[in-house]
Every structure is written in structure tokens, then in C-alpha cells.
Amino acid sequence: ALLKREDTGFSVVRCVMDSFLPFADAHGFTAAGSNDTVPLSSVNDAIKAYRADPPLGVKDIDAIVDNFGWDGERLRYVSIEVESQVLDMWADKAEEVTRAQYESFMRLAKDLDDMVGDSCGASGVVMTDLEQKFIFMNNQKIYRTSAISGTAIGVSLAFAVILLATWSPLLAVLSTLSIVCTIMSVIGAVVMMGWTLGTVEAILISILAGFSVDYVVHLAHAYAHSNGSTQQRVRAAFTEMGTPVLSGMLTSVLASLPLFACQIVFFSKFGTILCFTILCSWVFANFGFMAAVATVGPACDDSDSVSPSESESSDQRGLKGVEMTSRNSMTGQAVFANPNPV
């Protein structure tokens, strides 16, 4: 159903004619022998009297009186108010829900125009909403488009930066996947918190990729510039960047906490987005990206690189060689000093 219904089953409709025609008939403004027609010559006088002394006992009479578009001298328009079954003044529905209602009301306005347009001599029936739901619907489309395009550009730039930093398409793809997971998690979290897509939210979503790239690019860069097998490179990346990345996450989260107490909406929401983004980015970078790299990441075939065990063995061999050389030198000195021992 398009229109909201009362407990009696009738649609919620406020039409000024329901009270105006009985008023006009009671005050002698209707045509002789008719109780539902006001001659054009008497319309202005009838409306003046109706607005000056509206009938008592009519529900929402103050709002109904304003249905007459009266400029003090002439009648400019007459409006009819109806309530939607889906839309209300307390909540903003999703764009697709509101657009479906908008299109239904536009069809209703067209049907009404076909019935009374010619008789009223009007240029057309105009449909609008008092709570600006349809205006917000169009704004939501702009917000959604801006958020999606901004996020796509941010993710593309992040992919390019990681590719330049690592020179590994596989690492760039895995890093980008981590960033996308972070963005989806943050958007899902704010939706669960009951946020609606507005100007502030669209701006914050557009910059999510920039916040999400920080930790994963450090780990990817450390992995790409280490040597050894895949497992050795993962350990080397964690050894080199694990502590700095953790420290950066903690300082960023702590810096975002004071913003939660701000009264200005933008700062409060910015703090929430920043905190969730930093946490999700750190989690996906350490437990998602590095786990994927440990599973399918490339190994380094550098012949100069040696494993820790090989390095230890080489060091031990080198120490033994030094020790043997020292001993031989000492022996030679002893033999030289005593060429003919007794």
C-alpha cells in the first residue's frame, strides 16, 4: 500500500475541501440548489471567510487551512496532504526505498492531473514532500557516487604505490586486498552503528584507503627487501617492522580517542572512522596480509643470501680456520727457534 492507513482502515489524507465545502454551504457561498459547488465569483470571498474563521472541531485544522495557497487576494493553489506507508519524519530510508516511493507518488500525481487538471485550469499537479525526503534521496545518490569514486581512486593509488615500493605484482594485489577488507569492515561497522550516508560520511569513506595503506605497505616493503625463503622473509619483515607498526597503531588509536568526546559532529565521526580504520588496518595487515604472504608469497632466489644456520656454520668454520692458523704459526715459531732440539 502506498498511503498510510488509520485504525479505521481509511488512508491518512488531509484535504481542505472536506471542511471548506460544508463551511461554504453553511455560510451561503455555494450555488443555489447545490451544496458542493462554489461559483468562481464567490471563491475569493468564501476563502477569506474560511481563513478568518475556520470551523471548530476539525482535526489538524491549522494545517488544513494552509492547504489554501492564498496570497491575500487570489487563490494560487490548493494542496492535498497524504502520509506515506513507508516514509516518516523520524528516519531516512535507503535511496532505493525512497526512490520507489517517489516514483509511486509521481504516478499518483499524474493520475490526479489527468482527472482534474483541465477542470482546474492548472499547469499540472506538482508532487512534493514536506520533510524533504526526496531531496535527501537525490543527495544520497551524489554521496554514494562520490564515496565509491573516491574509494576506487584511493585504492588504485594505493596499489600503484605498493607496486612501486615492492616491484611485486603479487604483493601489490595482496596488499590491495587487505585494504579493501579494511574499507568493507569499517563501512559495515558504521552501518551497524546506525549511520546514514551524508556529506561527512561520504568524505570520510573517500579517505579510508589512505588510512588503510599505512601498515600493509610497511610490511610489504620489508618483505620485498629481505632475502631467503618465504618463511624467512616473513620473519624478517616482522622483525624489522612489527614493533614500529604496532607502535604506530597504538599512537594513532590513542590520538583518536579524544575526538569521541567532541560535540561537533564532524570531529566525532572522524574520530570513530579513524579508530576503526586503524584497528582494522592493523589486524588485516598483520593477520591477513602476512598470513597470505606466508602461504603464497614469493621467495628470494638471491645467491648471496644464506640462511641463519648456514651463516652460523660459516662463522664456526671461519673461527676454526683462524684458530688452526694461529696454532700453525706458533708451531712454526717453535720449530724455528729450536731447529735441532736435544
Short mmCIF file of C-alpha atoms in Angstrom, two decimals:
data_model
loop_
_atom_site.label_atom_id
_atom_site.label_comp_id
_atom_site.label_asym_id
_atom_site.label_seq_id
_atom_site.Cartn_x
_atom_site.Cartn_y
_atom_site.Cartn_z
CA ALA A 1 0.00 0.00 0.00
CA LEU A 2 1.23 3.47 -0.87
CA LEU A 3 -0.69 5.52 1.70
CA LYS A 4 -0.64 5.07 5.44
CA ARG A 5 -3.94 3.94 6.95
CA GLU A 6 -5.57 4.87 10.22
CA ASP A 7 -7.06 2.40 12.68
CA THR A 8 -10.37 2.80 10.87
CA GLY A 9 -8.81 1.46 7.68
CA PHE A 10 -9.06 4.75 5.78
CA SER A 11 -5.96 6.34 4.26
CA VAL A 12 -4.44 9.31 6.06
CA VAL A 13 -5.47 12.19 3.79
CA ARG A 14 -5.91 15.84 4.73
CA CYS A 15 -7.97 17.66 2.14
CA VAL A 16 -9.13 21.22 2.74
CA MET A 17 -12.28 20.59 0.73
CA ASP A 18 -13.62 18.20 3.37
CA SER A 19 -14.17 21.14 5.72
CA PHE A 20 -14.33 24.03 3.25
CA LEU A 21 -17.38 22.87 1.30
CA PRO A 22 -19.60 22.39 4.42
CA PHE A 23 -18.37 25.78 5.66
CA ALA A 24 -19.15 27.45 2.33
CA ASP A 25 -22.60 25.87 2.20
CA ALA A 26 -23.37 26.89 5.80
CA HIS A 27 -22.39 30.49 5.04
CA GLY A 28 -24.29 30.72 1.78
CA PHE A 29 -21.37 30.68 -0.63
CA THR A 30 -22.48 27.63 -2.61
CA ALA A 31 -24.60 27.87 -5.71
CA ALA A 32 -28.35 27.70 -5.32
CA GLY A 33 -29.60 24.14 -5.18
CA SER A 34 -26.10 22.73 -4.72
CA ASN A 35 -24.14 22.08 -1.56
CA ASP A 36 -20.84 21.14 -3.16
CA THR A 37 -20.19 23.86 -5.72
CA VAL A 38 -18.88 27.36 -5.06
CA PRO A 39 -19.21 29.73 -8.04
CA LEU A 40 -15.97 31.27 -9.23
CA SER A 41 -17.32 34.71 -8.38
CA SER A 42 -17.69 33.66 -4.72
CA VAL A 43 -14.48 31.65 -4.29
CA ASN A 44 -12.32 34.53 -3.05
CA ASP A 45 -14.92 35.71 -0.54
CA ALA A 46 -15.50 32.16 0.68
CA ILE A 47 -11.78 31.54 1.21
CA LYS A 48 -11.37 34.84 3.07
CA ALA A 49 -14.19 33.92 5.42
CA TYR A 50 -12.89 30.38 5.83
CA ARG A 51 -9.39 31.51 6.74
CA ALA A 52 -10.65 34.25 9.06
CA ASP A 53 -12.97 31.92 10.99
CA PRO A 54 -12.10 28.27 10.34
CA PRO A 55 -14.57 25.66 11.56
CA LEU A 56 -14.06 24.21 15.03
CA GLY A 57 -13.74 20.55 15.86
CA VAL A 58 -11.84 19.65 12.69
CA LYS A 59 -8.65 17.65 13.25
CA ASP A 60 -5.45 19.43 12.19
CA ILE A 61 -7.46 22.49 11.14
CA ASP A 62 -4.41 24.78 11.31
CA ALA A 63 -2.52 22.63 8.82
CA ILE A 64 -5.58 22.20 6.66
CA VAL A 65 -6.15 25.94 6.38
CA ASP A 66 -2.65 26.26 4.95
CA ASN A 67 -3.66 23.91 2.14
CA PHE A 68 -5.11 27.00 0.51
CA GLY A 69 -2.35 28.83 -1.34
CA TRP A 70 -3.83 32.24 -0.57
CA ASP A 71 -1.80 35.41 -1.19
CA GLY A 72 -4.36 37.71 0.40
CA GLU A 73 -6.21 38.46 -2.80
CA ARG A 74 -6.28 35.38 -5.00
CA LEU A 75 -6.18 31.63 -4.73
CA ARG A 76 -2.88 30.40 -6.14
CA TYR A 77 -3.11 26.68 -5.43
CA VAL A 78 -4.88 24.02 -3.38
CA SER A 79 -2.90 21.18 -1.83
CA ILE A 80 -3.84 17.74 -0.53
CA GLU A 81 -1.69 16.09 2.14
CA VAL A 82 -1.21 12.34 2.34
CA GLU A 83 1.06 10.20 4.51
CA SER A 84 3.28 7.50 3.13
CA GLN A 85 3.05 3.97 4.39
CA VAL A 86 6.87 3.64 4.33
CA LEU A 87 8.40 7.10 4.80
CA ASP A 88 8.21 9.09 8.02
CA MET A 89 9.82 12.16 9.52
CA TRP A 90 11.90 10.29 12.10
CA ALA A 91 14.19 8.23 9.87
CA ASP A 92 15.87 8.41 6.49
CA LYS A 93 15.34 5.33 4.38
CA ALA A 94 17.78 3.95 1.85
CA GLU A 95 17.83 5.64 -1.52
CA GLU A 96 16.25 2.74 -3.39
CA VAL A 97 13.38 2.58 -0.88
CA THR A 98 12.72 6.31 -1.07
CA ARG A 99 13.01 6.33 -4.85
CA ALA A 100 10.39 3.60 -5.16
CA GLN A 101 8.02 5.73 -3.07
CA TYR A 102 8.88 8.80 -5.12
CA GLU A 103 8.03 7.10 -8.38
CA SER A 104 4.74 5.80 -6.95
CA PHE A 105 3.73 9.27 -5.79
CA MET A 106 4.67 10.71 -9.18
CA ARG A 107 2.32 8.23 -10.85
CA LEU A 108 -0.41 9.21 -8.37
CA ALA A 109 0.14 12.89 -9.21
CA LYS A 110 -0.12 12.12 -12.91
CA ASP A 111 -3.39 10.26 -12.39
CA LEU A 112 -4.74 13.19 -10.38
CA ASP A 113 -3.65 15.62 -13.08
CA ASP A 114 -5.45 13.57 -15.71
CA MET A 115 -8.65 13.75 -13.64
CA VAL A 116 -8.75 17.40 -12.56
CA GLY A 117 -6.03 19.21 -14.46
CA ASP A 118 -8.21 20.53 -17.26
CA SER A 119 -11.08 21.46 -14.94
CA CYS A 120 -8.81 23.44 -12.62
CA GLY A 121 -7.01 25.16 -15.44
CA ALA A 122 -3.70 24.40 -13.72
CA SER A 123 -0.41 23.85 -15.49
CA GLY A 124 -0.04 20.47 -13.80
CA VAL A 125 -0.24 18.71 -10.47
CA VAL A 126 3.01 19.15 -8.55
CA MET A 127 4.06 16.48 -6.09
CA THR A 128 6.44 17.39 -3.26
CA ASP A 129 7.24 16.29 0.28
CA LEU A 130 7.15 18.38 3.44
CA GLU A 131 10.10 16.63 5.14
CA GLN A 132 12.45 16.90 2.12
CA LYS A 133 12.86 13.14 1.88
CA PHE A 134 13.03 13.24 -1.89
CA ILE A 135 15.68 15.96 -1.81
CA PHE A 136 17.76 13.84 0.56
CA MET A 137 17.21 10.92 -1.81
CA ASN A 138 18.95 12.80 -4.63
CA ASN A 139 21.69 13.92 -2.25
CA GLN A 140 22.23 10.31 -1.22
CA LYS A 141 22.85 9.40 -4.85
CA ILE A 142 25.52 12.09 -5.03
CA TYR A 143 27.04 10.96 -1.73
CA ARG A 144 27.11 7.32 -2.83
CA THR A 145 28.68 8.13 -6.19
CA SER A 146 31.29 10.36 -4.55
CA ALA A 147 32.14 7.78 -1.90
CA ILE A 148 32.50 4.96 -4.43
CA SER A 149 34.57 7.00 -6.88
CA GLY A 150 36.79 8.40 -4.10
CA THR A 151 37.37 4.93 -2.67
CA ALA A 152 38.15 3.47 -6.09
CA ILE A 153 40.69 6.23 -6.79
CA GLY A 154 42.27 5.78 -3.35
CA VAL A 155 42.59 2.00 -3.73
CA SER A 156 44.05 2.40 -7.24
CA LEU A 157 46.65 4.87 -5.99
CA ALA A 158 47.47 2.57 -3.08
CA PHE A 159 48.01 -0.32 -5.48
CA ALA A 160 50.34 1.81 -7.60
CA VAL A 161 52.35 2.99 -4.57
CA ILE A 162 52.76 -0.54 -3.20
CA LEU A 163 53.74 -1.83 -6.63
CA LEU A 164 56.44 0.84 -6.90
CA ALA A 165 57.64 0.11 -3.36
CA THR A 166 57.86 -3.67 -3.78
CA TRP A 167 58.13 -4.27 -7.55
CA SER A 168 55.99 -7.35 -6.96
CA PRO A 169 52.51 -7.57 -8.53
CA LEU A 170 51.58 -10.38 -6.15
CA LEU A 171 52.45 -8.34 -3.07
CA ALA A 172 50.59 -5.35 -4.52
CA VAL A 173 47.48 -7.46 -5.12
CA LEU A 174 47.56 -8.99 -1.63
CA SER A 175 48.11 -5.57 -0.07
CA THR A 176 45.22 -4.11 -2.04
CA LEU A 177 43.01 -6.98 -0.90
CA SER A 178 43.92 -6.14 2.71
CA ILE A 179 42.97 -2.50 2.11
CA VAL A 180 39.63 -3.47 0.56
CA CYS A 181 38.86 -5.73 3.53
CA THR A 182 39.60 -2.85 5.90
CA ILE A 183 37.31 -0.49 3.99
CA MET A 184 34.47 -3.02 3.92
CA SER A 185 34.85 -3.72 7.63
CA VAL A 186 34.74 -0.03 8.58
CA ILE A 187 31.71 0.66 6.36
CA GLY A 188 29.94 -2.36 7.85
CA ALA A 189 30.73 -1.16 11.37
CA VAL A 190 29.32 2.34 10.84
CA VAL A 191 26.19 0.88 9.21
CA MET A 192 25.69 -1.32 12.27
CA MET A 193 26.03 1.84 14.38
CA GLY A 194 23.04 3.31 12.52
CA TRP A 195 24.84 5.94 10.47
CA THR A 196 23.24 7.19 7.26
CA LEU A 197 25.19 8.29 4.22
CA GLY A 198 25.59 12.06 4.34
CA THR A 199 28.18 14.67 3.47
CA VAL A 200 30.50 13.85 6.38
CA GLU A 201 30.23 10.10 5.85
CA ALA A 202 30.90 10.39 2.10
CA ILE A 203 34.06 12.43 2.75
CA LEU A 204 35.33 10.02 5.41
CA ILE A 205 34.68 6.95 3.25
CA SER A 206 36.59 8.59 0.40
CA ILE A 207 39.75 8.86 2.51
CA LEU A 208 39.55 5.37 4.04
CA ALA A 209 42.03 3.95 1.53
CA GLY A 210 44.65 6.48 2.58
CA PHE A 211 44.38 5.44 6.23
CA SER A 212 44.30 1.73 5.35
CA VAL A 213 47.51 1.62 3.29
CA ASP A 214 49.95 2.66 6.02
CA TYR A 215 50.71 -0.59 7.83
CA VAL A 216 50.41 -3.01 4.96
CA VAL A 217 52.82 -1.03 2.79
CA HIS A 218 55.48 -1.10 5.53
CA LEU A 219 55.20 -4.86 5.96
CA ALA A 220 55.12 -5.44 2.19
CA HIS A 221 58.20 -3.25 1.70
CA ALA A 222 60.09 -5.04 4.47
CA TYR A 223 59.18 -8.42 2.98
CA ALA A 224 60.17 -7.40 -0.54
CA HIS A 225 63.62 -6.20 0.56
CA SER A 226 64.52 -9.25 2.62
CA ASN A 227 66.24 -12.42 1.42
CA GLY A 228 65.73 -16.11 1.97
CA SER A 229 62.77 -18.44 1.78
CA THR A 230 59.19 -17.29 2.20
CA GLN A 231 59.11 -18.14 5.88
CA GLN A 232 62.45 -16.43 6.49
CA ARG A 233 61.28 -13.29 4.68
CA VAL A 234 58.07 -13.22 6.75
CA ARG A 235 60.08 -13.46 9.97
CA ALA A 236 62.45 -10.79 8.73
CA ALA A 237 59.56 -8.45 7.89
CA PHE A 238 58.00 -8.92 11.32
CA THR A 239 61.39 -8.49 12.99
CA GLU A 240 62.08 -5.26 11.15
CA MET A 241 58.62 -3.63 11.05
CA GLY A 242 56.45 -5.50 13.55
CA THR A 243 57.24 -3.27 16.52
CA PRO A 244 57.13 0.06 14.60
CA VAL A 245 53.79 -0.87 13.04
CA LEU A 246 52.35 -1.84 16.44
CA SER A 247 53.62 1.41 17.95
CA GLY A 248 52.10 3.42 15.12
CA MET A 249 48.75 1.69 15.58
CA LEU A 250 48.69 2.36 19.32
CA THR A 251 49.60 6.04 18.99
CA SER A 252 47.01 6.60 16.24
CA VAL A 253 44.24 4.90 18.22
CA LEU A 254 45.12 6.86 21.35
CA ALA A 255 45.13 10.08 19.34
CA SER A 256 41.63 9.33 18.03
CA LEU A 257 40.07 8.69 21.45
CA PRO A 258 39.70 12.38 22.48
CA LEU A 259 37.70 13.01 19.31
CA PHE A 260 34.94 10.74 20.60
CA ALA A 261 34.04 13.39 23.18
CA CYS A 262 33.73 16.23 20.65
CA GLN A 263 30.35 17.95 20.28
CA ILE A 264 31.00 18.85 16.65
CA VAL A 265 29.62 16.03 14.54
CA PHE A 266 32.44 16.01 12.00
CA PHE A 267 35.18 15.60 14.62
CA SER A 268 33.23 12.94 16.50
CA LYS A 269 32.62 10.89 13.37
CA PHE A 270 36.16 11.45 12.16
CA GLY A 271 37.50 10.04 15.42
CA THR A 272 35.24 7.00 15.11
CA ILE A 273 36.27 6.35 11.50
CA LEU A 274 39.96 6.86 12.33
CA CYS A 275 39.88 4.48 15.29
CA PHE A 276 38.05 1.70 13.44
CA THR A 277 40.20 2.13 10.33
CA ILE A 278 43.49 1.97 12.21
CA LEU A 279 42.42 -1.10 14.19
CA CYS A 280 41.07 -2.97 11.15
CA SER A 281 44.07 -1.98 9.04
CA TRP A 282 46.50 -3.32 11.63
CA VAL A 283 44.57 -6.56 12.06
CA PHE A 284 44.29 -7.26 8.33
CA ALA A 285 47.90 -6.24 7.66
CA ASN A 286 49.37 -8.50 10.37
CA PHE A 287 46.99 -11.44 10.38
CA GLY A 288 45.52 -11.28 6.89
CA PHE A 289 48.18 -9.93 4.56
CA MET A 290 51.17 -11.59 6.24
CA ALA A 291 49.32 -14.90 6.52
CA ALA A 292 48.57 -14.75 2.78
CA VAL A 293 52.18 -13.85 2.04
CA ALA A 294 53.41 -16.76 4.17
CA THR A 295 51.15 -19.06 2.16
CA VAL A 296 51.62 -17.88 -1.43
CA GLY A 297 54.30 -15.19 -1.17
CA PRO A 298 57.35 -15.26 -3.43
CA ALA A 299 60.75 -16.45 -2.16
CA CYS A 300 64.01 -14.65 -2.90
CA ASP A 301 66.48 -16.61 -5.07
CA ASP A 302 69.43 -14.31 -4.33
CA SER A 303 72.54 -16.49 -4.34
CA ASP A 304 74.28 -14.16 -1.95
CA SER A 305 71.71 -14.73 0.74
CA VAL A 306 72.33 -17.50 3.26
CA SER A 307 70.18 -18.97 5.94
CA PRO A 308 70.86 -18.35 9.62
CA SER A 309 72.09 -21.94 10.08
CA GLU A 310 74.41 -21.64 7.08
CA SER A 311 75.69 -18.33 8.36
CA GLU A 312 76.37 -19.87 11.74
CA SER A 313 78.23 -22.80 10.18
CA SER A 314 80.35 -20.43 8.10
CA ASP A 315 81.20 -18.39 11.17
CA GLN A 316 82.21 -21.51 13.04
CA ARG A 317 84.37 -22.69 10.13
CA GLY A 318 85.98 -19.28 9.97
CA LEU A 319 86.76 -19.30 13.67
CA LYS A 320 88.26 -22.78 13.44
CA GLY A 321 90.40 -21.69 10.50
CA VAL A 322 91.72 -18.75 12.45
CA GLU A 323 92.46 -20.97 15.41
CA MET A 324 94.29 -23.50 13.24
CA THR A 325 96.29 -20.77 11.56
CA SER A 326 97.33 -19.37 14.91
CA ARG A 327 98.39 -22.74 16.15
CA ASN A 328 100.39 -23.45 12.99
CA SER A 329 102.09 -20.12 13.31
CA MET A 330 103.01 -20.83 16.90
CA THR A 331 104.28 -24.27 15.93
CA GLY A 332 106.39 -22.84 13.16
CA GLN A 333 107.90 -20.33 15.52
CA ALA A 334 108.70 -23.12 17.96
CA VAL A 335 110.36 -25.21 15.27
CA PHE A 336 112.28 -22.24 14.00
CA ALA A 337 113.55 -21.38 17.45
CA ASN A 338 114.64 -24.95 18.08
CA PRO A 339 115.69 -26.42 14.76
CA ASN A 340 117.78 -29.12 16.41
CA PRO A 341 116.11 -29.98 19.68
CA VAL A 342 118.10 -32.14 22.08
#
